[in-house]
């Protein structure tokens, strides 16, 4: 008797290869945040000499341009390559990440480095989206969310290990050393994907025009809204953890990296747990975890003045928010119909929009003089918004199931 299902060894190898790439993405996306002074000092020497604050603020565009690349690249690349074999697509995406980050490593001026950051963001969403489909495929029915979560684990582990290591290298040897490590990781991921991800025939009918039909599916918009608004609540907290620690709790600056590591551990564990829960009952997992995120943020806002409670509830926020991620990704795959590639990638456009929304609103309330715990309250409101969108989405789905004559939503 023969079977077409991948062996356990093939499955493990493919998931590990994809996770290595997501580890690299986590590094390249977040390590810049800790190296803005070093980058601005080298690439903007005139501005740095006049005002360090202005130089760092200008260097912050490197973060914005990367996020913009993700938003642009996720739907366009994923939709354009949907007809090709996913094995080949993943190799090319990993290779693109290697090359574009190599440009960041070697280019000499701020303007060229900024352009390279935009380019490096383009394959991000497609890598995660199509990688999620590959992971779900090799894991098989009943284990899809676990496969998605395993791939995303590389991103969360990067926050625990990769970003601190890259920041250390960048601060002590020069910021380009951090990107040298990123390039090595992506090169390793490219080779590993080429060797381990199973070959599968493409679908010639899945053109970009056909994939864009996903935007006519109302439930896809709801799922994206849960990610953009609800996950924005996490980024409102994550972006301002440093000021929470030093200003709200009055802890020393050296404790900030430790708190960030604890947050990263919470994200890593939560991601794996979320995958298991989503495979058992996606609806219950999504609502339960969103409720847990809201409760964690409420308790963090109320107790942020004490460092012990702050650390505990920062871990809880990381755990619950990251556990939500595979449920949203799997939900998108469920409601997208035949438009799997572009829908799975769009999740990462939505999450980056949430990143921008949470960071902007969190900064606005601090600037308004509402205090350093105000971003946590903003995060709570955004998480409530995400929960509300989820409630509307599932309510409409139930109505449609009971009344087939209703229009598709």
Short mmCIF file of C-alpha atoms in Angstrom, two decimals:
data_model
loop_
_atom_site.label_atom_id
_atom_site.label_comp_id
_atom_site.label_asym_id
_atom_site.label_seq_id
_atom_site.Cartn_x
_atom_site.Cartn_y
_atom_site.Cartn_z
CA UNK A 1 0.00 0.00 0.00
CA UNK A 2 1.41 3.40 -0.96
CA UNK A 3 0.70 6.81 0.46
CA UNK A 4 1.27 10.33 -0.75
CA UNK A 5 1.45 11.83 2.72
CA UNK A 6 4.90 13.09 3.78
CA UNK A 7 6.88 11.00 6.23
CA UNK A 8 7.47 12.21 9.77
CA UNK A 9 11.10 12.98 8.93
CA UNK A 10 10.10 14.97 5.83
CA UNK A 11 7.46 16.87 7.79
CA UNK A 12 9.86 17.79 10.59
CA UNK A 13 12.57 18.85 8.15
CA UNK A 14 10.21 21.03 6.12
CA UNK A 15 8.74 22.73 9.19
CA UNK A 16 12.21 23.34 10.65
CA UNK A 17 13.44 24.83 7.37
CA UNK A 18 10.47 27.19 7.20
CA UNK A 19 10.95 28.14 10.86
CA UNK A 20 14.60 29.07 10.19
CA UNK A 21 13.39 31.54 7.59
CA UNK A 22 10.79 32.98 9.96
CA UNK A 23 13.54 33.35 12.58
CA UNK A 24 15.49 35.43 10.07
CA UNK A 25 12.41 37.54 9.34
CA UNK A 26 11.92 38.17 13.05
CA UNK A 27 15.51 39.35 13.31
CA UNK A 28 15.51 41.60 10.27
CA UNK A 29 12.18 43.18 11.24
CA UNK A 30 12.91 43.93 14.89
CA UNK A 31 16.69 44.24 15.30
CA UNK A 32 16.65 47.68 13.66
CA UNK A 33 14.68 49.05 16.62
CA UNK A 34 17.58 48.50 19.00
CA UNK A 35 20.24 49.75 16.58
CA UNK A 36 18.78 53.09 15.48
CA UNK A 37 21.51 55.11 17.27
CA UNK A 38 24.32 53.11 15.64
CA UNK A 39 22.68 53.24 12.20
CA UNK A 40 21.92 56.96 12.35
CA UNK A 41 25.43 57.77 13.64
CA UNK A 42 27.01 56.05 10.62
CA UNK A 43 24.55 56.84 7.84
CA UNK A 44 23.42 60.32 8.95
CA UNK A 45 26.59 61.84 10.43
CA UNK A 46 25.67 65.46 9.67
CA UNK A 47 22.23 65.18 11.22
CA UNK A 48 23.69 63.23 14.17
CA UNK A 49 26.20 65.99 14.85
CA UNK A 50 23.44 68.60 14.90
CA UNK A 51 20.82 66.60 16.84
CA UNK A 52 20.95 62.96 17.88
CA UNK A 53 17.19 62.92 18.43
CA UNK A 54 16.53 64.13 14.88
CA UNK A 55 18.96 61.57 13.46
CA UNK A 56 17.31 58.70 15.32
CA UNK A 57 13.86 59.91 14.29
CA UNK A 58 14.95 60.01 10.64
CA UNK A 59 16.47 56.55 10.93
CA UNK A 60 13.08 55.35 12.18
CA UNK A 61 11.94 55.52 8.57
CA UNK A 62 13.84 52.27 8.06
CA UNK A 63 11.23 50.57 10.25
CA UNK A 64 8.33 52.29 8.50
CA UNK A 65 9.61 51.41 5.02
CA UNK A 66 10.02 47.75 5.97
CA UNK A 67 6.41 47.63 7.20
CA UNK A 68 5.27 49.35 4.01
CA UNK A 69 7.09 46.70 1.99
CA UNK A 70 5.21 43.99 3.88
CA UNK A 71 1.83 45.62 3.23
CA UNK A 72 2.58 46.06 -0.49
CA UNK A 73 4.32 42.78 -1.11
CA UNK A 74 2.05 40.36 0.73
CA UNK A 75 -0.96 40.44 -1.62
CA UNK A 76 0.86 41.26 -4.86
CA UNK A 77 3.58 38.61 -4.60
CA UNK A 78 1.37 35.89 -3.10
CA UNK A 79 -1.30 36.45 -5.73
CA UNK A 80 1.20 36.53 -8.58
CA UNK A 81 2.95 33.26 -7.64
CA UNK A 82 -0.13 31.25 -6.64
CA UNK A 83 -0.01 29.20 -9.86
CA UNK A 84 3.56 28.02 -9.33
CA UNK A 85 4.70 25.02 -7.23
CA UNK A 86 4.96 26.13 -3.61
CA UNK A 87 8.32 24.43 -3.11
CA UNK A 88 9.85 26.57 -5.85
CA UNK A 89 8.11 29.71 -4.60
CA UNK A 90 9.41 29.27 -1.06
CA UNK A 91 12.97 28.80 -2.29
CA UNK A 92 12.74 31.99 -4.35
CA UNK A 93 11.20 33.96 -1.47
CA UNK A 94 13.97 32.83 0.90
CA UNK A 95 16.56 33.72 -1.75
CA UNK A 96 14.99 37.18 -2.18
CA UNK A 97 15.16 37.73 1.57
CA UNK A 98 18.83 36.75 1.48
CA UNK A 99 19.67 39.13 -1.37
CA UNK A 100 17.68 42.13 -0.12
CA UNK A 101 19.13 41.87 3.37
CA UNK A 102 22.58 41.55 1.83
CA UNK A 103 21.90 44.92 0.20
CA UNK A 104 21.18 46.40 3.62
CA UNK A 105 24.49 44.93 4.75
CA UNK A 106 26.65 46.44 1.99
CA UNK A 107 24.97 49.62 0.70
CA UNK A 108 26.82 52.78 1.78
CA UNK A 109 24.22 55.57 2.12
CA UNK A 110 21.06 56.08 4.14
CA UNK A 111 18.90 56.48 1.03
CA UNK A 112 20.11 53.20 -0.47
CA UNK A 113 19.76 51.35 2.82
CA UNK A 114 16.23 52.74 3.14
CA UNK A 115 15.41 51.39 -0.33
CA UNK A 116 16.82 48.00 0.66
CA UNK A 117 14.56 47.91 3.73
CA UNK A 118 11.51 48.46 1.53
CA UNK A 119 12.69 45.63 -0.72
CA UNK A 120 13.39 43.35 2.27
CA UNK A 121 9.81 43.80 3.47
CA UNK A 122 8.25 42.77 0.15
CA UNK A 123 8.69 38.95 0.49
CA UNK A 124 7.81 38.92 4.23
CA UNK A 125 4.04 38.39 3.97
CA UNK A 126 4.21 35.99 1.04
CA UNK A 127 6.84 33.90 2.86
CA UNK A 128 4.65 33.52 5.93
CA UNK A 129 1.42 33.12 3.97
CA UNK A 130 2.59 30.47 1.52
CA UNK A 131 4.76 28.92 4.23
CA UNK A 132 1.62 28.51 6.35
CA UNK A 133 -0.08 26.68 3.46
CA UNK A 134 2.94 24.38 3.05
CA UNK A 135 2.98 23.69 6.81
CA UNK A 136 -0.75 22.94 6.88
CA UNK A 137 -0.35 20.63 3.90
CA UNK A 138 2.52 18.58 5.31
CA UNK A 139 0.83 18.29 8.73
CA UNK A 140 -2.48 17.15 7.26
CA UNK A 141 -6.11 17.52 8.42
CA UNK A 142 -6.61 18.15 12.12
CA UNK A 143 -3.10 19.48 12.58
CA UNK A 144 -3.04 22.52 10.30
CA UNK A 145 -2.86 25.14 13.04
CA UNK A 146 -0.03 23.25 14.74
CA UNK A 147 1.94 23.43 11.49
CA UNK A 148 1.23 27.15 11.12
CA UNK A 149 2.23 27.73 14.74
CA UNK A 150 5.50 25.83 14.30
CA UNK A 151 6.52 28.04 11.39
CA UNK A 152 5.58 31.17 13.36
CA UNK A 153 7.67 29.92 16.28
CA UNK A 154 10.78 31.03 14.41
CA UNK A 155 9.48 34.59 14.57
CA UNK A 156 8.80 34.44 18.30
CA UNK A 157 12.10 32.72 19.14
CA UNK A 158 13.85 35.51 17.23
CA UNK A 159 12.52 37.93 19.84
CA UNK A 160 14.05 35.84 22.61
CA UNK A 161 17.41 34.96 21.03
CA UNK A 162 17.98 36.53 17.64
CA UNK A 163 17.09 40.15 18.31
CA UNK A 164 19.08 40.41 21.59
CA UNK A 165 22.07 38.70 19.92
CA UNK A 166 21.85 40.92 16.87
CA UNK A 167 21.55 44.01 19.05
CA UNK A 168 24.60 42.96 21.06
CA UNK A 169 26.65 42.41 17.90
CA UNK A 170 25.47 45.67 16.40
CA UNK A 171 26.23 47.72 19.47
CA UNK A 172 29.70 46.24 20.01
CA UNK A 173 30.99 45.45 16.50
CA UNK A 174 28.89 47.73 14.29
CA UNK A 175 25.28 47.48 13.13
CA UNK A 176 26.21 45.75 9.87
CA UNK A 177 27.34 42.68 11.83
CA UNK A 178 23.73 42.13 12.88
CA UNK A 179 22.70 42.04 9.23
CA UNK A 180 25.58 39.74 8.35
CA UNK A 181 24.06 37.26 10.79
CA UNK A 182 20.62 37.81 9.22
CA UNK A 183 22.01 37.09 5.75
CA UNK A 184 23.69 33.88 6.95
CA UNK A 185 20.39 32.73 8.49
CA UNK A 186 18.44 33.39 5.30
CA UNK A 187 21.08 31.61 3.20
CA UNK A 188 20.76 28.60 5.51
CA UNK A 189 16.96 28.74 5.25
CA UNK A 190 17.15 28.85 1.45
CA UNK A 191 19.28 25.72 1.32
CA UNK A 192 17.15 23.92 3.91
CA UNK A 193 13.90 24.71 2.10
CA UNK A 194 15.33 23.54 -1.21
CA UNK A 195 16.28 20.22 0.38
CA UNK A 196 13.28 19.48 2.60
CA UNK A 197 10.03 21.09 1.42
CA UNK A 198 8.07 18.49 -0.61
CA UNK A 199 7.54 19.11 -4.30
CA UNK A 200 3.95 19.72 -5.37
CA UNK A 201 2.51 20.59 -8.76
CA UNK A 202 1.35 24.15 -9.29
CA UNK A 203 -2.16 25.31 -10.13
CA UNK A 204 -2.00 27.16 -13.49
CA UNK A 205 -5.55 28.48 -13.09
CA UNK A 206 -4.60 30.47 -9.97
CA UNK A 207 -3.73 33.75 -11.66
CA UNK A 208 -3.38 37.07 -9.86
CA UNK A 209 -6.78 38.10 -11.17
CA UNK A 210 -8.35 34.93 -9.81
CA UNK A 211 -6.62 35.33 -6.45
CA UNK A 212 -7.85 38.92 -6.13
CA UNK A 213 -11.34 37.42 -5.90
CA UNK A 214 -10.55 36.96 -2.21
CA UNK A 215 -11.46 40.61 -1.68
CA UNK A 216 -15.06 39.79 -2.58
CA UNK A 217 -15.35 37.44 0.40
CA UNK A 218 -16.76 39.38 3.33
CA UNK A 219 -15.48 36.94 5.94
CA UNK A 220 -11.92 37.53 4.74
CA UNK A 221 -12.31 41.22 5.57
CA UNK A 222 -13.59 40.34 9.03
CA UNK A 223 -10.62 38.04 9.65
CA UNK A 224 -8.21 40.74 8.50
CA UNK A 225 -9.98 43.23 10.76
CA UNK A 226 -9.50 40.96 13.77
CA UNK A 227 -5.76 40.94 13.05
CA UNK A 228 -5.35 44.63 12.24
CA UNK A 229 -7.43 45.96 15.14
CA UNK A 230 -7.16 43.23 17.77
CA UNK A 231 -3.46 42.58 17.25
CA UNK A 232 -2.91 46.33 17.20
CA UNK A 233 -3.68 46.09 20.90
CA UNK A 234 -0.57 43.98 21.40
CA UNK A 235 1.66 46.39 19.50
CA UNK A 236 0.38 49.32 21.57
CA UNK A 237 1.93 47.52 24.56
CA UNK A 238 4.99 46.00 22.86
CA UNK A 239 6.18 49.27 21.35
CA UNK A 240 6.26 51.03 24.74
CA UNK A 241 7.45 48.26 27.04
CA UNK A 242 10.70 50.14 27.72
CA UNK A 243 8.89 53.22 29.05
CA UNK A 244 6.50 51.03 31.03
CA UNK A 245 9.47 49.43 32.77
CA UNK A 246 11.53 52.55 33.43
CA UNK A 247 8.86 55.24 33.86
CA UNK A 248 5.70 53.50 35.09
CA UNK A 249 7.41 50.87 37.28
CA UNK A 250 10.55 52.91 38.01
CA UNK A 251 12.85 49.97 37.26
CA UNK A 252 16.45 50.48 36.02
CA UNK A 253 17.17 50.60 32.29
CA UNK A 254 19.22 47.38 32.42
CA UNK A 255 16.02 45.46 33.25
CA UNK A 256 14.35 46.38 29.93
CA UNK A 257 16.10 43.63 27.87
CA UNK A 258 15.17 41.07 30.53
CA UNK A 259 11.51 42.09 30.37
CA UNK A 260 11.63 41.89 26.57
CA UNK A 261 13.07 38.38 26.79
CA UNK A 262 10.26 37.37 29.15
CA UNK A 263 7.77 38.86 26.70
CA UNK A 264 9.39 36.86 23.89
CA UNK A 265 9.20 33.64 25.92
CA UNK A 266 5.50 34.29 26.49
CA UNK A 267 5.03 34.78 22.75
CA UNK A 268 6.88 31.56 21.91
CA UNK A 269 4.92 29.41 24.35
CA UNK A 270 1.63 31.09 23.47
CA UNK A 271 2.14 30.52 19.77
CA UNK A 272 2.53 26.76 20.23
CA UNK A 273 -0.39 26.52 22.64
CA UNK A 274 -2.57 28.58 20.30
CA UNK A 275 -1.88 26.16 17.45
CA UNK A 276 -3.01 23.18 19.54
CA UNK A 277 -6.14 24.97 20.76
CA UNK A 278 -7.10 26.12 17.27
CA UNK A 279 -6.93 22.55 15.94
CA UNK A 280 -9.28 21.43 18.71
CA UNK A 281 -11.89 24.19 18.37
CA UNK A 282 -10.95 27.29 16.42
CA UNK A 283 -13.96 29.37 17.40
CA UNK A 284 -13.63 28.70 21.10
CA UNK A 285 -9.87 29.25 20.95
CA UNK A 286 -10.19 32.59 19.18
CA UNK A 287 -12.75 34.01 21.59
CA UNK A 288 -11.11 32.55 24.69
CA UNK A 289 -7.66 33.84 23.77
CA UNK A 290 -8.94 37.28 22.78
CA UNK A 291 -10.69 37.42 26.15
CA UNK A 292 -7.45 36.42 27.84
CA UNK A 293 -5.59 39.19 26.01
CA UNK A 294 -8.14 41.76 27.15
CA UNK A 295 -7.96 40.59 30.76
CA UNK A 296 -4.14 40.58 30.69
CA UNK A 297 -4.04 44.13 29.40
CA UNK A 298 -6.55 45.31 31.99
CA UNK A 299 -4.51 43.82 34.84
CA UNK A 300 -1.26 45.17 33.35
CA UNK A 301 -2.72 48.67 33.17
CA UNK A 302 -3.90 48.49 36.78
CA UNK A 303 -0.66 47.09 38.25
CA UNK A 304 2.10 48.48 35.99
CA UNK A 305 3.50 50.51 38.87
CA UNK A 306 4.97 47.35 40.45
CA UNK A 307 7.74 45.65 38.51
CA UNK A 308 6.85 42.10 39.64
CA UNK A 309 3.24 42.34 38.49
CA UNK A 310 4.35 44.18 35.35
CA UNK A 311 6.66 41.31 34.41
CA UNK A 312 3.94 38.73 35.05
CA UNK A 313 1.28 40.48 32.99
CA UNK A 314 3.70 41.41 30.19
CA UNK A 315 4.35 37.67 29.90
CA UNK A 316 0.56 37.10 29.86
CA UNK A 317 0.04 39.70 27.14
CA UNK A 318 2.78 38.10 25.03
CA UNK A 319 1.33 34.63 25.62
CA UNK A 320 -2.29 35.44 24.76
CA UNK A 321 -1.55 37.72 21.81
CA UNK A 322 0.79 35.24 20.17
CA UNK A 323 -1.64 32.39 20.82
CA UNK A 324 -4.25 34.34 18.84
CA UNK A 325 -2.00 34.53 15.77
CA UNK A 326 -2.34 30.92 14.47
CA UNK A 327 -6.09 31.05 15.09
CA UNK A 328 -6.43 34.12 12.85
CA UNK A 329 -4.17 32.58 10.20
CA UNK A 330 -6.19 29.35 10.20
CA UNK A 331 -9.46 31.29 10.15
CA UNK A 332 -8.31 33.10 7.02
CA UNK A 333 -7.44 29.81 5.37
CA UNK A 334 -10.90 28.49 6.27
CA UNK A 335 -12.88 31.39 4.81
CA UNK A 336 -10.75 32.15 1.73
CA UNK A 337 -12.09 29.32 -0.41
CA UNK A 338 -9.88 28.81 -3.45
CA UNK A 339 -7.90 32.00 -2.81
CA UNK A 340 -5.57 30.45 -0.23
CA UNK A 341 -2.23 31.97 -1.22
CA UNK A 342 -3.19 35.62 -1.19
CA UNK A 343 -5.46 35.29 1.85
CA UNK A 344 -2.78 33.64 3.96
CA UNK A 345 -0.29 36.36 3.03
CA UNK A 346 -2.78 39.17 3.66
CA UNK A 347 -2.77 38.24 7.34
CA UNK A 348 0.71 39.70 7.63
CA UNK A 349 -0.32 42.90 5.89
CA UNK A 350 -3.08 43.17 8.49
CA UNK A 351 -0.68 42.51 11.37
CA UNK A 352 1.70 45.20 10.12
CA UNK A 353 -1.20 47.62 9.89
CA UNK A 354 -1.95 46.69 13.49
CA UNK A 355 1.69 47.38 14.31
CA UNK A 356 1.43 50.87 12.85
CA UNK A 357 -1.97 51.54 14.45
CA UNK A 358 -1.00 50.39 17.93
CA UNK A 359 2.34 52.22 17.90
CA UNK A 360 0.82 55.45 16.59
CA UNK A 361 -2.09 55.54 19.05
CA UNK A 362 0.18 54.55 21.94
CA UNK A 363 2.57 57.37 21.11
CA UNK A 364 -0.31 59.82 20.73
CA UNK A 365 -1.67 59.22 24.24
CA UNK A 366 1.80 59.56 25.76
CA UNK A 367 2.32 62.81 23.84
CA UNK A 368 -1.07 64.01 25.11
CA UNK A 369 0.22 63.72 28.67
CA UNK A 370 -1.97 60.77 29.67
CA UNK A 371 0.92 58.86 31.23
CA UNK A 372 3.12 55.92 30.40
CA UNK A 373 0.44 53.32 31.12
CA UNK A 374 -1.93 54.97 28.63
CA UNK A 375 -0.74 52.80 25.70
CA UNK A 376 -1.88 49.72 27.65
CA UNK A 377 -5.38 51.19 27.87
CA UNK A 378 -5.22 51.88 24.13
CA UNK A 379 -4.25 48.25 23.62
CA UNK A 380 -7.20 47.15 25.73
CA UNK A 381 -9.62 49.19 23.61
CA UNK A 382 -8.13 47.81 20.37
CA UNK A 383 -8.34 44.24 21.66
CA UNK A 384 -11.98 44.83 22.55
CA UNK A 385 -12.49 46.09 19.01
CA UNK A 386 -10.93 42.93 17.61
CA UNK A 387 -13.19 40.79 19.79
CA UNK A 388 -16.21 42.75 18.57
CA UNK A 389 -15.23 42.18 14.93
CA UNK A 390 -14.87 38.45 15.64
CA UNK A 391 -18.31 38.37 17.26
CA UNK A 392 -19.92 40.01 14.23
CA UNK A 393 -18.05 37.70 11.86
CA UNK A 394 -19.14 34.45 13.51
CA UNK A 395 -22.69 35.74 14.07
CA UNK A 396 -23.08 36.46 10.35
CA UNK A 397 -21.60 33.07 9.51
CA UNK A 398 -24.12 31.32 11.73
CA UNK A 399 -26.98 33.29 10.18
CA UNK A 400 -25.80 32.40 6.70
CA UNK A 401 -25.54 28.71 7.64
CA UNK A 402 -29.12 28.72 8.93
CA UNK A 403 -30.44 30.81 6.02
CA UNK A 404 -28.74 29.80 2.75
CA UNK A 405 -30.67 32.43 0.83
CA UNK A 406 -28.55 35.16 2.47
CA UNK A 407 -25.92 36.75 0.27
CA UNK A 408 -22.36 35.53 0.68
CA UNK A 409 -20.55 37.43 3.44
#
